Amino acid sequence: MIGLVEAGKVRYIGISEAGSETIRRTHATHPRTAPQREYSLWSGEAEDGFVAYSPVGCGFLTATTRRAEELLADDRHHDHPRFQADTLEFN
């Protein structure tokens, strides 16, 4: 694969279903651009060493805000595109 990258035939090398040690080891020989892991409710292993922010879409996925007018005047969500009136209704 590295030869294909060097020849310009492959742009990036990814790796699938590898643990962190394997990713580190393979990255040492040539950078891996796209590590792929299953991430679902069925499989929580990807969360080892992974810190998520905004796991429910800044609160959007809680369905507690249905209209932009429901947000308080000083709510930070006013600055987020997801919560603009037309986008919020669409989403």
The first five atom37 places (N, CA, C, CB, O) and aatype in JSON, in Angstrom:
{
  "aatype": [12, 9, 7, 10, 19, 6, 0, 7, 11, 19, 1, 18, 9, 7, 9, 15, 6, 0, 7, 15, 6, 16, 9, 1, 1, 16, 8, 0, 16, 8, 14, 1, 16, 0, 14, 5, 1, 6, 18, 15, 10, 17, 15, 7, 6, 0, 6, 3, 7, 13, 19, 0, 18, 15, 14, 19, 7, 4, 7, 13, 10, 16, 0, 16, 16, 1, 1, 0, 6, 6, 10, 10, 0, 3, 3, 1, 8, 8, 3, 8, 14, 1, 13, 5, 0, 3, 16, 10, 6, 13, 2],
  "atom_mask": [
    [1, 1, 1, 1, 1],
    [1, 1, 1, 1, 1],
    [1, 1, 1, 0, 1],
    [1, 1, 1, 1, 1],
    [1, 1, 1, 1, 1],
    [1, 1, 1, 1, 1],
    [1, 1, 1, 1, 1],
    [1, 1, 1, 0, 1],
    [1, 1, 1, 1, 1],
    [1, 1, 1, 1, 1],
    [1, 1, 1, 1, 1],
    [1, 1, 1, 1, 1],
    [1, 1, 1, 1, 1],
    [1, 1, 1, 0, 1],
    [1, 1, 1, 1, 1],
    [1, 1, 1, 1, 1],
    [1, 1, 1, 1, 1],
    [1, 1, 1, 1, 1],
    [1, 1, 1, 0, 1],
    [1, 1, 1, 1, 1],
    [1, 1, 1, 1, 1],
    [1, 1, 1, 1, 1],
    [1, 1, 1, 1, 1],
    [1, 1, 1, 1, 1],
    [1, 1, 1, 1, 1],
    [1, 1, 1, 1, 1],
    [1, 1, 1, 1, 1],
    [1, 1, 1, 1, 1],
    [1, 1, 1, 1, 1],
    [1, 1, 1, 1, 1],
    [1, 1, 1, 1, 1],
    [1, 1, 1, 1, 1],
    [1, 1, 1, 1, 1],
    [1, 1, 1, 1, 1],
    [1, 1, 1, 1, 1],
    [1, 1, 1, 1, 1],
    [1, 1, 1, 1, 1],
    [1, 1, 1, 1, 1],
    [1, 1, 1, 1, 1],
    [1, 1, 1, 1, 1],
    [1, 1, 1, 1, 1],
    [1, 1, 1, 1, 1],
    [1, 1, 1, 1, 1],
    [1, 1, 1, 0, 1],
    [1, 1, 1, 1, 1],
    [1, 1, 1, 1, 1],
    [1, 1, 1, 1, 1],
    [1, 1, 1, 1, 1],
    [1, 1, 1, 0, 1],
    [1, 1, 1, 1, 1],
    [1, 1, 1, 1, 1],
    [1, 1, 1, 1, 1],
    [1, 1, 1, 1, 1],
    [1, 1, 1, 1, 1],
    [1, 1, 1, 1, 1],
    [1, 1, 1, 1, 1],
    [1, 1, 1, 0, 1],
    [1, 1, 1, 1, 1],
    [1, 1, 1, 0, 1],
    [1, 1, 1, 1, 1],
    [1, 1, 1, 1, 1],
    [1, 1, 1, 1, 1],
    [1, 1, 1, 1, 1],
    [1, 1, 1, 1, 1],
    [1, 1, 1, 1, 1],
    [1, 1, 1, 1, 1],
    [1, 1, 1, 1, 1],
    [1, 1, 1, 1, 1],
    [1, 1, 1, 1, 1],
    [1, 1, 1, 1, 1],
    [1, 1, 1, 1, 1],
    [1, 1, 1, 1, 1],
    [1, 1, 1, 1, 1],
    [1, 1, 1, 1, 1],
    [1, 1, 1, 1, 1],
    [1, 1, 1, 1, 1],
    [1, 1, 1, 1, 1],
    [1, 1, 1, 1, 1],
    [1, 1, 1, 1, 1],
    [1, 1, 1, 1, 1],
    [1, 1, 1, 1, 1],
    [1, 1, 1, 1, 1],
    [1, 1, 1, 1, 1],
    [1, 1, 1, 1, 1],
    [1, 1, 1, 1, 1],
    [1, 1, 1, 1, 1],
    [1, 1, 1, 1, 1],
    [1, 1, 1, 1, 1],
    [1, 1, 1, 1, 1],
    [1, 1, 1, 1, 1],
    [1, 1, 1, 1, 1]
  ],
  "atom_positions": [
    [[0.82, -1.19, 0.0], [0.0, 0.0, 0.0], [0.86, 1.25, 0.0], [-0.93, 0.0, 1.19], [0.56, 2.22, -0.7]],
    [[1.91, 1.23, 0.78], [2.77, 2.4, 0.84], [3.35, 2.7, -0.54], [3.91, 2.2, 1.86], [3.46, 3.86, -0.94]],
    [[3.72, 1.65, -1.27], [4.24, 1.82, -2.63], [3.21, 2.46, -3.55], [0.0, 0.0, 0.0], [3.56, 3.27, -4.41]],
    [[1.95, 2.1, -3.37], [0.89, 2.69, -4.18], [0.7, 4.17, -3.85], [-0.42, 1.94, -3.96], [0.42, 4.98, -4.74]],
    [[0.84, 4.53, -2.58], [0.78, 5.94, -2.2], [1.94, 6.69, -2.83], [0.8, 6.09, -0.65], [1.75, 7.75, -3.42]],
    [[3.13, 6.14, -2.71], [4.32, 6.78, -3.27], [4.24, 6.91, -4.79], [5.58, 6.0, -2.88], [4.79, 7.85, -5.36]],
    [[3.57, 5.96, -5.44], [3.41, 6.01, -6.9], [2.27, 6.94, -7.31], [3.17, 4.6, -7.45], [2.04, 7.16, -8.5]],
    [[1.55, 7.48, -6.34], [0.45, 8.38, -6.64], [-0.85, 7.69, -7.03], [0.0, 0.0, 0.0], [-1.78, 8.34, -7.51]],
    [[-0.92, 6.39, -6.83], [-2.12, 5.64, -7.21], [-3.14, 5.56, -6.09], [-1.74, 4.25, -7.65], [-4.33, 5.32, -6.33]],
    [[-2.69, 5.75, -4.87], [-3.56, 5.76, -3.7], [-3.24, 7.02, -2.93], [-3.37, 4.47, -2.81], [-2.08, 7.33, -2.67]],
    [[-4.27, 7.75, -2.56], [-4.04, 9.01, -1.86], [-3.92, 8.81, -0.35], [-5.18, 9.98, -2.16], [-3.05, 9.42, 0.28]],
    [[-4.76, 7.99, 0.23], [-4.78, 7.8, 1.68], [-4.86, 6.32, 2.03], [-5.97, 8.57, 2.31], [-5.36, 5.51, 1.24]],
    [[-4.37, 5.97, 3.2], [-4.48, 4.61, 3.71], [-5.31, 4.65, 4.98], [-3.07, 3.97, 3.96], [-5.04, 5.44, 5.89]],
    [[-6.31, 3.8, 5.05], [-7.12, 3.7, 6.24], [-6.88, 2.37, 6.92], [0.0, 0.0, 0.0], [-6.11, 1.54, 6.43]],
    [[-7.53, 2.17, 8.04], [-7.44, 0.91, 8.77], [-8.79, 0.69, 9.44], [-6.26, 0.93, 9.83], [-9.41, 1.63, 9.94]],
    [[-9.24, -0.55, 9.43], [-10.57, -0.85, 9.94], [-10.5, -1.82, 11.11], [-11.44, -1.42, 8.84], [-9.72, -2.77, 11.12]],
    [[-11.36, -1.56, 12.1], [-11.52, -2.45, 13.25], [-10.22, -2.75, 13.98], [-12.15, -3.72, 12.8], [-10.01, -3.89, 14.41]],
    [[-9.37, -1.76, 14.12], [-8.09, -1.96, 14.81], [-8.14, -1.29, 16.18], [-6.92, -1.38, 13.97], [-8.8, -0.26, 16.36]],
    [[-7.46, -1.88, 17.12], [-7.33, -1.28, 18.43], [-6.3, -0.16, 18.41], [0.0, 0.0, 0.0], [-5.59, 0.02, 17.43]],
    [[-6.23, 0.58, 19.49], [-5.34, 1.74, 19.54], [-3.87, 1.36, 19.37], [-5.52, 2.48, 20.85], [-3.12, 2.1, 18.73]],
    [[-3.44, 0.23, 19.92], [-2.04, -0.19, 19.77], [-1.71, -0.52, 18.32], [-1.74, -1.4, 20.67], [-0.65, -0.16, 17.82]],
    [[-2.62, -1.21, 17.64], [-2.41, -1.54, 16.22], [-2.38, -0.27, 15.39], [-3.52, -2.49, 15.71], [-1.55, -0.15, 14.48]],
    [[-3.25, 0.66, 15.67], [-3.25, 1.93, 14.94], [-1.93, 2.65, 15.13], [-4.42, 2.82, 15.4], [-1.35, 3.16, 14.17]],
    [[-1.43, 2.7, 16.36], [-0.13, 3.35, 16.63], [1.0, 2.66, 15.87], [0.17, 3.35, 18.14], [1.85, 3.31, 15.28]],
    [[1.0, 1.34, 15.89], [2.06, 0.56, 15.24], [2.04, 0.77, 13.72], [1.91, -0.94, 15.57], [3.09, 0.99, 13.11]],
    [[0.86, 0.7, 13.11], [0.8, 0.87, 11.66], [1.05, 2.31, 11.25], [-0.55, 0.42, 11.14], [1.63, 2.57, 10.19]],
    [[0.63, 3.24, 12.07], [0.86, 4.66, 11.78], [2.35, 4.98, 11.8], [0.11, 5.55, 12.79], [2.8, 5.89, 11.1]],
    [[3.12, 4.25, 12.59], [4.56, 4.47, 12.66], [5.24, 4.13, 11.33], [5.18, 3.64, 13.8], [6.27, 4.72, 10.99]],
    [[4.68, 3.18, 10.57], [5.27, 2.83, 9.27], [4.81, 3.77, 8.17], [4.92, 1.4, 8.9], [5.58, 4.11, 7.27]],
    [[3.55, 4.19, 8.24], [3.0, 5.16, 7.29], [1.71, 5.7, 7.89], [2.75, 4.52, 5.86], [0.91, 4.93, 8.41]],
    [[1.5, 7.02, 7.83], [0.3, 7.59, 8.46], [-1.01, 6.98, 7.94], [0.27, 9.08, 8.23], [-1.21, 6.84, 6.73]],
    [[-1.87, 6.63, 8.85], [-3.2, 6.16, 8.51], [-4.13, 7.35, 8.63], [-3.65, 4.98, 9.44], [-4.21, 7.98, 9.68]],
    [[-4.82, 7.65, 7.57], [-5.65, 8.84, 7.53], [-7.04, 8.59, 8.09], [-5.75, 9.35, 6.12], [-7.65, 9.49, 8.67]],
    [[-7.56, 7.39, 7.91], [-8.94, 7.13, 8.28], [-9.08, 5.86, 9.1], [-9.81, 7.04, 7.03], [-9.3, 4.79, 8.53]],
    [[-8.97, 5.95, 10.42], [-9.26, 4.76, 11.23], [-10.78, 4.57, 11.28], [-8.67, 4.9, 12.68], [-11.52, 5.52, 11.52]],
    [[-11.22, 3.35, 11.07], [-12.64, 3.06, 11.04], [-12.98, 2.07, 12.15], [-13.06, 2.5, 9.67], [-12.34, 1.03, 12.28]],
    [[-13.99, 2.41, 12.93], [-14.48, 1.53, 13.98], [-15.99, 1.53, 13.97], [-13.94, 1.95, 15.36], [-16.61, 2.53, 13.6]],
    [[-16.56, 0.43, 14.36], [-18.02, 0.43, 14.53], [-18.34, 1.34, 15.71], [-18.59, -1.03, 14.76], [-17.69, 1.27, 16.75]],
    [[-19.33, 2.17, 15.53], [-19.78, 3.02, 16.62], [-21.3, 2.99, 16.61], [-19.23, 4.49, 16.49], [-21.94, 3.63, 15.78]],
    [[-21.86, 2.25, 17.53], [-23.31, 2.11, 17.59], [-23.71, 1.79, 19.03], [-23.8, 1.01, 16.62], [-22.86, 1.61, 19.9]],
    [[-24.99, 1.73, 19.24], [-25.48, 1.35, 20.57], [-25.15, -0.09, 20.91], [-26.99, 1.57, 20.66], [-25.1, -0.47, 22.08]],
    [[-24.92, -0.91, 19.88], [-24.59, -2.31, 20.09], [-23.16, -2.5, 20.55], [-24.83, -3.09, 18.83], [-22.85, -3.46, 21.25]],
    [[-22.29, -1.59, 20.14], [-20.86, -1.78, 20.39], [-20.28, -0.51, 21.02], [-20.12, -2.14, 19.09], [-20.21, 0.53, 20.37]],
    [[-19.85, -0.61, 22.26], [-19.32, 0.56, 22.94], [-17.8, 0.6, 23.01], [0.0, 0.0, 0.0], [-17.24, 1.48, 23.66]],
    [[-17.12, -0.36, 22.35], [-15.66, -0.41, 22.45], [-14.99, 0.84, 21.9], [-15.14, -1.63, 21.71], [-13.91, 1.21, 22.37]],
    [[-15.59, 1.49, 20.94], [-14.98, 2.69, 20.35], [-14.83, 3.8, 21.38], [-15.81, 3.18, 19.17], [-14.04, 4.73, 21.18]],
    [[-15.56, 3.72, 22.46], [-15.52, 4.76, 23.47], [-14.28, 4.69, 24.35], [-16.73, 4.69, 24.32], [-14.0, 5.63, 25.1]],
    [[-13.52, 3.6, 24.28], [-12.28, 3.52, 25.03], [-11.3, 4.54, 24.47], [-11.68, 2.07, 24.98], [-10.88, 4.42, 23.32]],
    [[-10.95, 5.53, 25.26], [-10.01, 6.55, 24.81], [-10.65, 7.59, 23.91], [0.0, 0.0, 0.0], [-9.94, 8.35, 23.25]],
    [[-11.96, 7.64, 23.87], [-12.68, 8.56, 23.01], [-13.55, 9.44, 23.9], [-13.53, 7.81, 21.95], [-14.33, 8.93, 24.7]],
    [[-13.41, 10.73, 23.76], [-14.22, 11.65, 24.55], [-15.1, 12.45, 23.59], [-13.32, 12.6, 25.42], [-14.6, 13.25, 22.8]],
    [[-16.39, 12.23, 23.66], [-17.32, 12.91, 22.77], [-17.79, 14.21, 23.41], [-18.52, 12.01, 22.44], [-17.86, 14.33, 24.63]],
    [[-18.11, 15.15, 22.57], [-18.78, 16.34, 23.07], [-20.11, 16.44, 22.33], [-17.91, 17.63, 22.87], [-20.22, 16.01, 21.18]],
    [[-21.07, 16.98, 22.96], [-22.39, 17.19, 22.38], [-23.01, 15.89, 21.86], [-22.3, 18.2, 21.27], [-23.43, 15.84, 20.7]],
    [[-23.08, 14.85, 22.69], [-23.57, 13.55, 22.21], [-25.04, 13.55, 21.78], [-23.39, 12.54, 23.28], [-25.46, 12.62, 21.08]],
    [[-25.81, 14.53, 22.16], [-27.19, 14.59, 21.69], [-27.4, 15.85, 20.84], [-28.17, 14.58, 22.89], [-28.46, 16.48, 20.9]],
    [[-26.39, 16.18, 20.05], [-26.51, 17.27, 19.08], [-26.82, 18.62, 19.7], [0.0, 0.0, 0.0], [-27.74, 19.31, 19.27]],
    [[-26.05, 19.0, 20.72], [-26.27, 20.28, 21.44], [-27.68, 20.34, 22.0], [-26.04, 21.48, 20.5], [-28.25, 21.42, 22.15]],
    [[-28.23, 19.19, 22.32], [-29.58, 19.13, 22.86], [-30.66, 18.96, 21.81], [0.0, 0.0, 0.0], [-31.82, 18.72, 22.14]],
    [[-30.29, 19.08, 20.54], [-31.28, 18.97, 19.47], [-31.97, 17.61, 19.49], [-30.63, 19.19, 18.1], [-33.19, 17.54, 19.33]],
    [[-31.22, 16.54, 19.69], [-31.79, 15.2, 19.63], [-32.65, 14.85, 20.85], [-30.69, 14.19, 19.51], [-33.26, 13.78, 20.89]],
    [[-32.71, 15.74, 21.83], [-33.59, 15.5, 22.97], [-35.03, 15.89, 22.66], [-33.1, 16.28, 24.19], [-35.95, 15.54, 23.39]],
    [[-35.21, 16.61, 21.55], [-36.54, 17.05, 21.1], [-37.25, 17.91, 22.14], [-37.41, 15.85, 20.76], [-38.48, 17.93, 22.21]],
    [[-36.47, 18.62, 22.96], [-37.09, 19.49, 23.96], [-37.33, 20.9, 23.41], [-36.21, 19.57, 25.2], [-38.12, 21.66, 23.98]],
    [[-36.68, 21.25, 22.32], [-36.89, 22.54, 21.68], [-37.47, 22.3, 20.3], [-35.56, 23.37, 21.6], [-36.8, 21.73, 19.43]],
    [[-38.68, 22.71, 20.11], [-39.34, 22.48, 18.82], [-39.39, 23.75, 17.98], [-40.76, 21.96, 19.04], [-39.47, 23.68, 16.75]],
    [[-39.34, 24.91, 18.63], [-39.38, 26.18, 17.9], [-38.32, 27.12, 18.47], [-40.79, 26.84, 18.0], [-38.07, 27.12, 19.68]],
    [[-37.7, 27.91, 17.6], [-36.65, 28.84, 18.04], [-37.18, 29.82, 19.08], [-36.08, 29.61, 16.83], [-36.42, 30.27, 19.94]],
    [[-38.44, 30.15, 19.01], [-39.03, 31.1, 19.96], [-39.05, 30.55, 21.39], [-40.44, 31.45, 19.54], [-39.19, 31.32, 22.34]],
    [[-38.9, 29.24, 21.54], [-38.9, 28.63, 22.86], [-37.58, 28.82, 23.6], [-39.2, 27.15, 22.75], [-37.52, 28.61, 24.82]],
    [[-36.54, 29.21, 22.89], [-35.23, 29.41, 23.52], [-35.23, 30.7, 24.33], [-34.12, 29.45, 22.46], [-35.83, 31.7, 23.93]],
    [[-34.56, 30.68, 25.46], [-34.42, 31.9, 26.26], [-33.58, 32.91, 25.48], [-33.76, 31.59, 27.64], [-32.8, 32.53, 24.61]],
    [[-33.73, 34.17, 25.78], [-33.04, 35.24, 25.04], [-31.53, 35.08, 25.08], [-33.43, 36.6, 25.61], [-30.86, 35.37, 24.09]],
    [[-30.97, 34.63, 26.21], [-29.51, 34.52, 26.33], [-28.98, 33.11, 26.06], [-29.08, 34.96, 27.72], [-27.83, 32.8, 26.39]],
    [[-29.81, 32.25, 25.48], [-29.41, 30.87, 25.2], [-28.38, 30.82, 24.07], [-30.65, 30.02, 24.82], [-28.58, 31.44, 23.02]],
    [[-27.29, 30.1, 24.27], [-26.22, 29.97, 23.26], [-26.71, 29.28, 21.98], [-25.06, 29.19, 23.83], [-26.08, 29.43, 20.93]],
    [[-27.79, 28.56, 22.06], [-28.31, 27.87, 20.87], [-28.71, 28.85, 19.76], [-29.51, 27.02, 21.26], [-28.77, 28.46, 18.59]],
    [[-28.97, 30.1, 20.11], [-29.3, 31.1, 19.08], [-28.15, 31.24, 18.08], [-29.61, 32.46, 19.73], [-28.38, 31.59, 16.92]],
    [[-26.93, 30.99, 18.52], [-25.76, 31.13, 17.64], [-25.48, 29.89, 16.81], [-24.54, 31.45, 18.47], [-24.6, 29.91, 15.94]],
    [[-26.2, 28.82, 17.05], [-25.94, 27.56, 16.37], [-26.91, 27.4, 15.19], [-26.07, 26.37, 17.35], [-28.12, 27.54, 15.37]],
    [[-26.39, 27.1, 13.99], [-27.26, 26.98, 12.82], [-28.41, 25.97, 12.98], [-26.44, 26.58, 11.64], [-29.48, 26.17, 12.41]],
    [[-28.19, 24.91, 13.74], [-29.24, 23.92, 13.94], [-30.5, 24.5, 14.56], [-28.73, 22.8, 14.81], [-31.6, 23.99, 14.36]],
    [[-30.32, 25.57, 15.31], [-31.43, 26.13, 16.08], [-31.98, 27.42, 15.49], [-30.99, 26.38, 17.49], [-32.79, 28.09, 16.13]],
    [[-31.56, 27.79, 14.28], [-32.16, 28.94, 13.61], [-33.58, 28.54, 13.2], [-31.32, 29.39, 12.35], [-33.85, 27.38, 12.91]],
    [[-34.47, 29.5, 13.2], [-35.9, 29.21, 13.01], [-36.19, 28.31, 11.81], [-36.67, 30.5, 12.87], [-36.86, 27.29, 11.96]],
    [[-35.7, 28.68, 10.61], [-36.02, 27.88, 9.43], [-35.36, 26.51, 9.47], [-35.61, 28.62, 8.18], [-35.96, 25.52, 9.05]],
    [[-34.13, 26.45, 9.96], [-33.41, 25.18, 10.03], [-34.02, 24.26, 11.09], [-31.93, 25.42, 10.33], [-34.15, 23.06, 10.88]],
    [[-34.38, 24.83, 12.22], [-34.97, 24.04, 13.3], [-36.28, 23.39, 12.83], [-35.23, 24.94, 14.55], [-36.52, 22.22, 13.11]],
    [[-37.09, 24.14, 12.13], [-38.34, 23.57, 11.61], [-38.06, 22.46, 10.59], [-39.2, 24.67, 10.97], [-38.71, 21.42, 10.6]],
    [[-37.08, 22.69, 9.7], [-36.72, 21.7, 8.7], [-36.21, 20.42, 9.35], [-35.66, 22.26, 7.74], [-36.63, 19.32, 9.0]],
    [[-35.29, 20.58, 10.33], [-34.69, 19.41, 10.98], [-35.72, 18.67, 11.82], [-33.52, 19.83, 11.86], [-35.39, 17.66, 12.44]]
  ]
}
